[in-house]
Tab-separated table of C-alpha atoms and ligand atoms in Angstrom:
chain	number	residue	atom	x	y	z
A	279	UNK	CA	84.487	95.880	115.399
A	280	UNK	CA	87.839	97.072	116.726
A	281	UNK	CA	88.144	100.662	117.905
A	282	UNK	CA	90.214	102.699	115.460
A	283	UNK	CA	93.257	104.305	117.062
A	284	UNK	CA	93.296	108.089	117.619
A	285	UNK	CA	95.960	110.703	118.258
A	286	UNK	CA	95.450	110.193	122.020
A	287	UNK	CA	96.605	106.598	121.496
A	288	UNK	CA	99.744	107.846	119.720
A	289	UNK	CA	100.486	110.100	122.705
A	290	UNK	CA	99.924	107.218	125.137
A	291	UNK	CA	102.237	105.034	123.045
A	292	UNK	CA	104.938	107.720	123.218
A	293	UNK	CA	104.766	107.548	127.030
A	294	UNK	CA	105.042	103.740	126.988
A	295	UNK	CA	108.043	103.532	124.667
A	296	UNK	CA	109.974	106.375	126.318
A	297	UNK	CA	113.320	105.102	127.627
A	298	UNK	CA	113.008	101.894	125.564
A	299	UNK	CA	112.907	103.115	121.957
A	300	UNK	CA	115.474	105.624	120.734
A	301	UNK	CA	114.360	109.139	119.976
A	302	UNK	CA	116.002	108.956	116.549
A	303	UNK	CA	117.780	111.968	115.044
A	304	UNK	CA	116.478	114.222	112.280
A	305	UNK	CA	119.129	114.845	109.603
A	306	UNK	CA	119.272	117.639	107.048
A	307	UNK	CA	121.538	118.259	104.063
A	308	UNK	CA	121.981	121.512	102.149
A	309	UNK	CA	123.261	119.552	99.223
A	310	UNK	CA	120.102	117.440	99.028
A	311	UNK	CA	117.914	120.526	99.600
A	312	UNK	CA	119.592	122.250	96.655
A	313	UNK	CA	119.041	119.233	94.445
A	314	UNK	CA	115.385	118.816	95.390
A	315	UNK	CA	114.519	122.507	95.711
A	316	UNK	CA	112.826	122.159	99.100
A	317	UNK	CA	113.843	121.983	102.765
A	318	UNK	CA	113.984	118.299	103.746
A	319	UNK	CA	113.928	116.826	107.262
A	320	UNK	CA	114.919	113.151	107.430
A	321	UNK	CA	113.575	111.183	110.406
A	322	UNK	CA	116.117	108.383	110.758
A	323	UNK	CA	114.350	105.197	111.860
A	324	UNK	CA	117.204	103.233	110.297
A	325	UNK	CA	118.917	104.202	113.568
A	326	UNK	CA	116.058	102.851	115.717
A	327	UNK	CA	116.650	99.779	117.927
A	328	UNK	CA	116.794	96.609	115.797
A	329	UNK	CA	117.118	98.872	112.774
A	330	UNK	CA	113.566	99.954	111.938
A	331	UNK	CA	110.514	101.831	113.259
A	332	UNK	CA	108.723	98.501	113.861
A	333	UNK	CA	110.178	98.365	117.365
A	334	UNK	CA	107.813	101.209	118.321
A	335	UNK	CA	104.598	99.382	117.463
A	336	UNK	CA	105.800	96.042	118.793
A	337	UNK	CA	106.889	97.468	122.132
A	338	UNK	CA	103.679	99.466	122.516
A	339	UNK	CA	101.515	96.416	121.757
A	340	UNK	CA	103.407	94.085	124.118
A	341	UNK	CA	103.437	96.689	126.920
A	342	UNK	CA	99.656	96.500	126.984
A	343	UNK	CA	99.458	92.724	127.583
A	344	UNK	CA	97.569	91.525	130.660
A	345	UNK	CA	99.353	89.254	133.144
A	346	UNK	CA	98.096	86.031	131.563
A	347	UNK	CA	99.030	87.150	128.049
A	348	UNK	CA	102.533	87.983	129.293
A	349	UNK	CA	102.942	84.536	130.814
A	350	UNK	CA	101.696	82.661	127.758
A	351	UNK	CA	103.606	84.739	125.225
A	352	UNK	CA	103.258	86.366	121.817
A	353	UNK	CA	103.271	84.923	118.298
A	354	UNK	CA	103.992	86.809	115.068
A	355	UNK	CA	104.531	85.790	111.470
A	356	UNK	CA	107.062	87.747	109.494
A	357	UNK	CA	110.317	87.205	107.655
A	358	UNK	CA	111.431	90.737	108.272
A	359	UNK	CA	111.584	93.646	110.651
A	360	UNK	CA	108.348	92.925	112.528
A	361	UNK	CA	109.769	89.554	113.630
A	362	UNK	CA	112.881	91.142	115.081
A	363	UNK	CA	110.839	93.916	116.665
A	364	UNK	CA	108.516	91.466	118.453
A	365	UNK	CA	111.476	89.329	119.513
A	366	UNK	CA	113.366	92.281	120.997
A	367	UNK	CA	110.313	93.814	122.676
A	368	UNK	CA	109.477	90.388	124.118
A	369	UNK	CA	112.952	90.004	125.531
A	370	UNK	CA	112.883	93.454	127.155
A	371	UNK	CA	109.444	92.882	128.668
A	372	UNK	CA	110.052	89.248	129.663
A	373	UNK	CA	107.369	87.929	127.289
A	374	UNK	CA	108.239	84.696	125.418
A	375	UNK	CA	108.042	85.233	121.651
A	376	UNK	CA	107.377	82.695	118.897
A	377	UNK	CA	108.002	83.798	115.324
A	378	UNK	CA	106.682	81.932	112.280
A	379	UNK	CA	109.219	82.307	109.449
A	380	UNK	CA	109.596	80.703	106.017
A	381	UNK	CA	112.295	77.997	105.618
A	382	UNK	CA	114.014	80.140	102.996
A	383	UNK	CA	114.154	83.366	105.059
A	384	UNK	CA	117.666	84.868	105.007
A	385	UNK	CA	119.891	83.111	107.566
A	386	UNK	CA	120.873	86.503	108.990
A	387	UNK	CA	117.232	87.352	109.759
A	388	UNK	CA	116.575	83.995	111.434
A	389	UNK	CA	119.804	84.370	113.430
A	390	UNK	CA	118.899	87.921	114.495
A	391	UNK	CA	115.436	86.815	115.622
A	392	UNK	CA	116.840	83.856	117.588
A	393	UNK	CA	119.561	86.131	118.920
A	394	UNK	CA	116.840	88.189	120.613
A	395	UNK	CA	115.710	85.034	122.364
A	396	UNK	CA	112.655	84.183	120.257
A	397	UNK	CA	111.628	80.664	119.215
A	398	UNK	CA	111.499	80.414	115.415
A	399	UNK	CA	108.916	78.042	113.891
A	400	UNK	CA	109.644	77.404	110.226
A	401	UNK	CA	107.125	76.736	107.488
A	402	UNK	CA	107.138	76.107	103.756
A	403	UNK	CA	105.851	79.241	102.083
A	404	UNK	CA	104.837	77.358	98.932
A	405	UNK	CA	102.671	74.722	100.598
A	406	UNK	CA	101.692	76.108	104.006
A	407	UNK	CA	99.741	79.157	105.144
A	408	UNK	CA	101.517	81.228	107.782
A	409	UNK	CA	98.336	82.853	109.025
A	410	UNK	CA	96.819	79.428	109.678
A	411	UNK	CA	100.005	78.307	111.464
A	412	UNK	CA	100.032	81.473	113.583
A	413	UNK	CA	96.351	81.062	114.442
A	414	UNK	CA	96.866	77.383	115.351
A	415	UNK	CA	99.809	78.220	117.633
A	416	UNK	CA	97.761	80.969	119.243
A	417	UNK	CA	94.853	78.587	119.885
A	418	UNK	CA	96.929	75.596	121.073
A	419	UNK	CA	99.324	77.451	123.330
A	420	UNK	CA	97.267	80.477	124.339
A	421	UNK	CA	99.625	82.864	122.576
A	422	UNK	CA	98.526	86.372	121.572
A	423	UNK	CA	98.968	87.088	117.869
A	424	UNK	CA	100.360	90.529	117.000
A	425	UNK	CA	100.093	91.265	113.275
A	426	UNK	CA	102.643	93.516	111.522
A	427	UNK	CA	100.334	96.436	110.756
A	428	UNK	CA	96.629	95.831	111.252
A	429	UNK	CA	96.405	96.354	115.005
A	430	UNK	CA	95.472	99.572	116.896
A	431	UNK	CA	98.431	99.388	119.319
A	432	UNK	CA	100.864	98.749	116.457
A	433	UNK	CA	99.480	101.719	114.492
A	434	UNK	CA	99.622	104.012	117.549
A	435	UNK	CA	103.218	102.951	118.253
A	436	UNK	CA	104.322	103.616	114.664
A	437	UNK	CA	102.738	107.074	114.883
A	438	UNK	CA	105.253	108.099	117.538
A	439	UNK	CA	107.995	108.484	114.896
A	440	UNK	CA	106.041	111.298	113.224
A	441	UNK	CA	105.011	112.736	116.600
A	442	UNK	CA	108.720	113.109	117.451
A	443	UNK	CA	109.561	114.542	114.044
A	444	UNK	CA	106.894	117.251	114.359
A	445	UNK	CA	107.875	118.016	117.954
A	446	UNK	CA	111.497	118.412	116.867
A	447	UNK	CA	111.137	120.461	113.668
A	448	UNK	CA	107.680	122.059	113.934
A	449	UNK	CA	104.943	122.087	111.323
A	450	UNK	CA	105.578	120.715	107.837
A	451	UNK	CA	104.010	121.342	104.445
A	452	UNK	CA	104.355	117.752	103.275
A	453	UNK	CA	105.398	114.358	104.622
A	454	UNK	CA	106.532	111.299	102.598
A	455	UNK	CA	106.307	107.804	104.113
A	456	UNK	CA	107.211	104.285	102.983
A	457	UNK	CA	103.921	102.387	102.682
A	458	UNK	CA	103.375	98.637	102.995
A	459	UNK	CA	100.274	97.529	104.882
A	460	UNK	CA	99.840	101.016	106.270
A	461	UNK	CA	100.673	100.784	109.974
A	462	UNK	CA	103.389	103.411	109.682
A	463	UNK	CA	101.388	105.758	107.454
A	464	UNK	CA	98.153	105.470	109.468
A	465	UNK	CA	99.927	106.345	112.701
A	466	UNK	CA	101.842	109.148	110.982
A	467	UNK	CA	98.650	110.618	109.550
A	468	UNK	CA	97.039	110.685	113.011
A	469	UNK	CA	100.033	112.601	114.379
A	470	UNK	CA	100.262	114.965	111.410
A	471	UNK	CA	96.550	115.793	111.472
A	472	UNK	CA	96.819	116.762	115.163
A	473	UNK	CA	100.141	118.622	115.183
A	474	UNK	CA	100.425	119.996	111.655
A	475	UNK	CA	96.880	120.090	110.275
A	476	UNK	CA	97.718	121.561	106.879
A	477	UNK	CA	100.526	119.060	106.203
A	478	UNK	CA	99.959	116.960	103.092
A	479	UNK	CA	100.648	113.288	103.832
A	480	UNK	CA	101.862	110.955	101.073
A	481	UNK	CA	102.298	107.185	101.313
A	482	UNK	CA	104.816	105.767	98.840
A	483	UNK	CA	104.561	102.177	97.579
A	484	UNK	CA	106.827	100.131	95.309
A	485	UNK	CA	105.557	100.585	91.759
A	486	UNK	CA	105.197	96.802	91.404
A	487	UNK	CA	103.065	96.573	94.576
A	488	UNK	CA	100.550	99.423	94.576
A	489	UNK	CA	97.806	97.624	96.520
A	490	UNK	CA	96.931	100.677	98.615
A	491	UNK	CA	96.713	102.983	95.604
A	492	UNK	CA	94.435	100.491	93.862
A	493	UNK	CA	92.365	100.088	97.014
A	494	UNK	CA	91.859	103.825	97.505
A	495	UNK	CA	90.953	104.293	93.842
A	496	UNK	CA	88.354	101.564	93.931
A	497	UNK	CA	87.044	102.429	97.402
A	498	UNK	CA	87.542	98.926	98.838
A	499	UNK	CA	90.440	96.703	99.901
A	500	UNK	CA	92.057	95.240	96.775
A	501	UNK	CA	94.248	92.116	96.995
A	502	UNK	CA	97.185	91.859	94.558
A	503	UNK	CA	99.564	88.954	93.805
A	504	UNK	CA	102.879	88.989	95.722
A	505	UNK	CA	104.816	91.839	94.056
A	506	UNK	CA	108.371	91.472	92.808
A	507	UNK	CA	110.471	94.379	94.123
A	508	UNK	CA	113.663	94.989	96.071
A	509	UNK	CA	111.509	96.785	98.685
A	510	UNK	CA	110.997	93.609	100.728
A	511	UNK	CA	109.434	95.482	103.666
A	512	UNK	CA	106.585	96.724	101.476
A	513	UNK	CA	105.656	93.537	99.601
A	514	UNK	CA	102.239	93.518	101.221
A	515	UNK	CA	99.323	92.350	99.103
A	516	UNK	CA	96.549	94.424	100.682
A	517	UNK	CA	95.993	97.154	103.282
A	518	UNK	CA	94.378	96.174	106.587
A	519	UNK	CA	90.802	96.415	107.846
A	520	UNK	CA	91.915	99.023	110.383
A	521	UNK	CA	94.584	100.811	108.347
A	522	UNK	CA	92.561	101.153	105.138
A	523	UNK	CA	89.841	103.543	106.404
A	524	UNK	CA	92.492	105.740	108.040
A	525	UNK	CA	94.598	105.818	104.871
A	526	UNK	CA	91.503	106.498	102.779
A	527	UNK	CA	90.510	109.419	104.979
A	528	UNK	CA	93.899	110.944	105.790
A	529	UNK	CA	96.332	110.452	102.906
A	530	UNK	CA	96.625	113.270	100.391
A	531	UNK	CA	97.681	110.724	97.776
A	532	UNK	CA	99.545	107.460	97.252
A	533	UNK	CA	102.683	107.681	95.105
A	534	UNK	CA	105.009	104.952	93.849
A	535	UNK	CA	108.733	104.484	93.274
A	536	UNK	CA	110.606	102.073	91.000
A	537	UNK	CA	113.414	99.770	92.123
A	538	UNK	CA	115.897	101.922	90.164
A	539	UNK	CA	114.770	105.017	92.051
A	540	UNK	CA	115.216	103.164	95.351
A	541	UNK	CA	118.779	102.168	94.469
A	542	UNK	CA	119.555	105.726	93.454
A	543	UNK	CA	118.189	106.974	96.788
A	544	UNK	CA	120.340	104.398	98.645
A	545	UNK	CA	123.373	105.908	96.910
A	546	UNK	CA	122.436	109.466	97.925
A	547	UNK	CA	121.911	108.370	101.528
A	548	UNK	CA	125.305	106.640	101.634
A	549	UNK	CA	127.265	109.293	99.768
A	550	UNK	CA	125.687	112.464	101.151
A	551	UNK	CA	124.024	111.679	104.493
A	552	UNK	CA	126.538	108.888	105.275
A	553	UNK	CA	123.840	106.421	106.304
A	554	UNK	CA	122.897	102.862	105.324
A	555	UNK	CA	119.224	102.570	104.369
A	556	UNK	CA	117.447	99.398	103.220
A	557	UNK	CA	115.585	99.579	99.883
A	558	UNK	CA	112.132	99.892	101.512
A	559	UNK	CA	113.416	102.680	103.729
A	560	UNK	CA	114.085	104.777	100.601
A	561	UNK	CA	110.495	104.886	99.307
A	562	UNK	CA	109.611	108.242	100.887
A	563	UNK	CA	112.721	109.995	99.637
A	564	UNK	CA	112.457	108.484	96.149
A	565	UNK	CA	109.063	110.160	95.720
A	566	UNK	CA	109.974	113.386	97.553
A	567	UNK	CA	112.891	113.910	95.172
A	568	UNK	CA	110.472	114.037	92.256
A	569	UNK	CA	107.422	115.547	93.858
A	570	UNK	CA	108.315	117.739	96.866
A	571	UNK	CA	106.583	121.129	96.630
A	572	UNK	CA	109.177	123.787	95.688
A	573	UNK	CA	110.600	125.810	98.549
A	574	UNK	CA	108.471	124.052	101.197
A	575	UNK	CA	109.263	122.281	104.458
A	576	UNK	CA	109.129	118.562	103.788
A	577	UNK	CA	109.424	115.583	106.139
A	578	UNK	CA	110.870	112.308	104.837
A	579	UNK	CA	110.601	109.218	106.978
A	580	UNK	CA	113.504	106.777	106.549
A	581	UNK	CA	111.868	103.592	107.825
A	582	UNK	CA	114.729	101.112	108.211
A	583	UNK	CA	118.339	100.180	107.631
A	584	UNK	CA	118.355	96.387	107.716
A	585	UNK	CA	120.134	95.211	104.595
A	586	UNK	CA	122.975	92.659	104.458
A	587	UNK	CA	126.211	94.431	103.571
A	588	UNK	CA	126.824	92.141	100.577
A	589	UNK	CA	123.396	92.968	99.199
A	590	UNK	CA	123.903	96.667	99.925
A	591	UNK	CA	127.221	96.631	98.074
A	592	UNK	CA	125.744	94.736	95.100
A	593	UNK	CA	122.781	97.103	94.839
A	594	UNK	CA	124.718	100.351	94.949
A	595	UNK	CA	127.422	98.988	92.617
A	596	UNK	CA	124.890	97.703	90.080
B	130	PLP	C1	107.285	97.245	107.629
B	130	PLP	C2	108.116	98.245	106.933
B	130	PLP	C3	107.540	99.235	106.104
B	130	PLP	C4	106.052	99.292	105.810
B	130	PLP	O1	105.295	99.584	106.952
B	130	PLP	P1	103.720	99.356	106.998
B	130	PLP	O2	103.326	99.680	108.390
B	130	PLP	O3	103.476	97.917	106.651
B	130	PLP	O4	103.121	100.261	105.984
B	130	PLP	C5	108.374	100.184	105.541
B	130	PLP	N1	109.702	100.155	105.736
B	130	PLP	C6	110.288	99.227	106.519
B	130	PLP	C7	111.766	99.279	106.692
B	130	PLP	C8	109.513	98.243	107.145
B	130	PLP	O5	110.109	97.314	107.906
């Protein structure tokens, strides 16, 4: 039984990442407020190091390694932002990183991960199991496996984004968060409960991949088939053993957004806030636009900005 993280762990994580992670800006827009009918505060983790909040959890987790773990190194499996986050945190802390990625991962993602100095081990996602490969590497080489969301130090690190938001703008009435496996939302809920106790906290999943909503409704972790959505950072198939009880206890509700709503949100971000946001990063705003309580103070977490420019252009033109 792993100890569930608490708000004290989020505070400790904030001390560890200080000076390494950016304290990202909070943007506002009168034009968007007028459209939505509420006062919105956008926490811009698309401007975080390596382009997403995942650097927070990765750096916090790796900072806590013992001497022997540091020497042997870390292993992670991911085709996306967690891989780059572990690679960058490893480079900063002098911890060798091995990342297990599918053969068909975008060349730009593999290049970015290798660019941070990590060793990429490729696998065939149709015939091989990445968790088994990660576990085998961990056992053979003494590497420490850091999963993308179901780990107390990862959750505590992700919570620092909401801690900063609440420190910077004060209490909120509602908060909308992109939701995949729940590391970001669990950490955010711990911070919100401590610093803004009456704040309603909403996780927002892709409509095609509502594994957390299904899990909360049925009171147990539900596994779904790999969802088809442009929100590639939230294609998780189930919440975690550690994240699920926190989400179950702390979230006001789980909402969903369609791919069309995500594209529309990408356009608003580019045209009005002048920022590039990846599809998954738009989940919170897509739901807040429809559901934000009228006239209230509403936080929207923009989780990442890693999208190839060609894909960005094709999506917003489409
Ligand atoms: C990983 C990721 C998410 C989902 O985070 P979880 O902790 O898995 O819920 C959302 N947005 C982006 C950009 C991500 O990289």
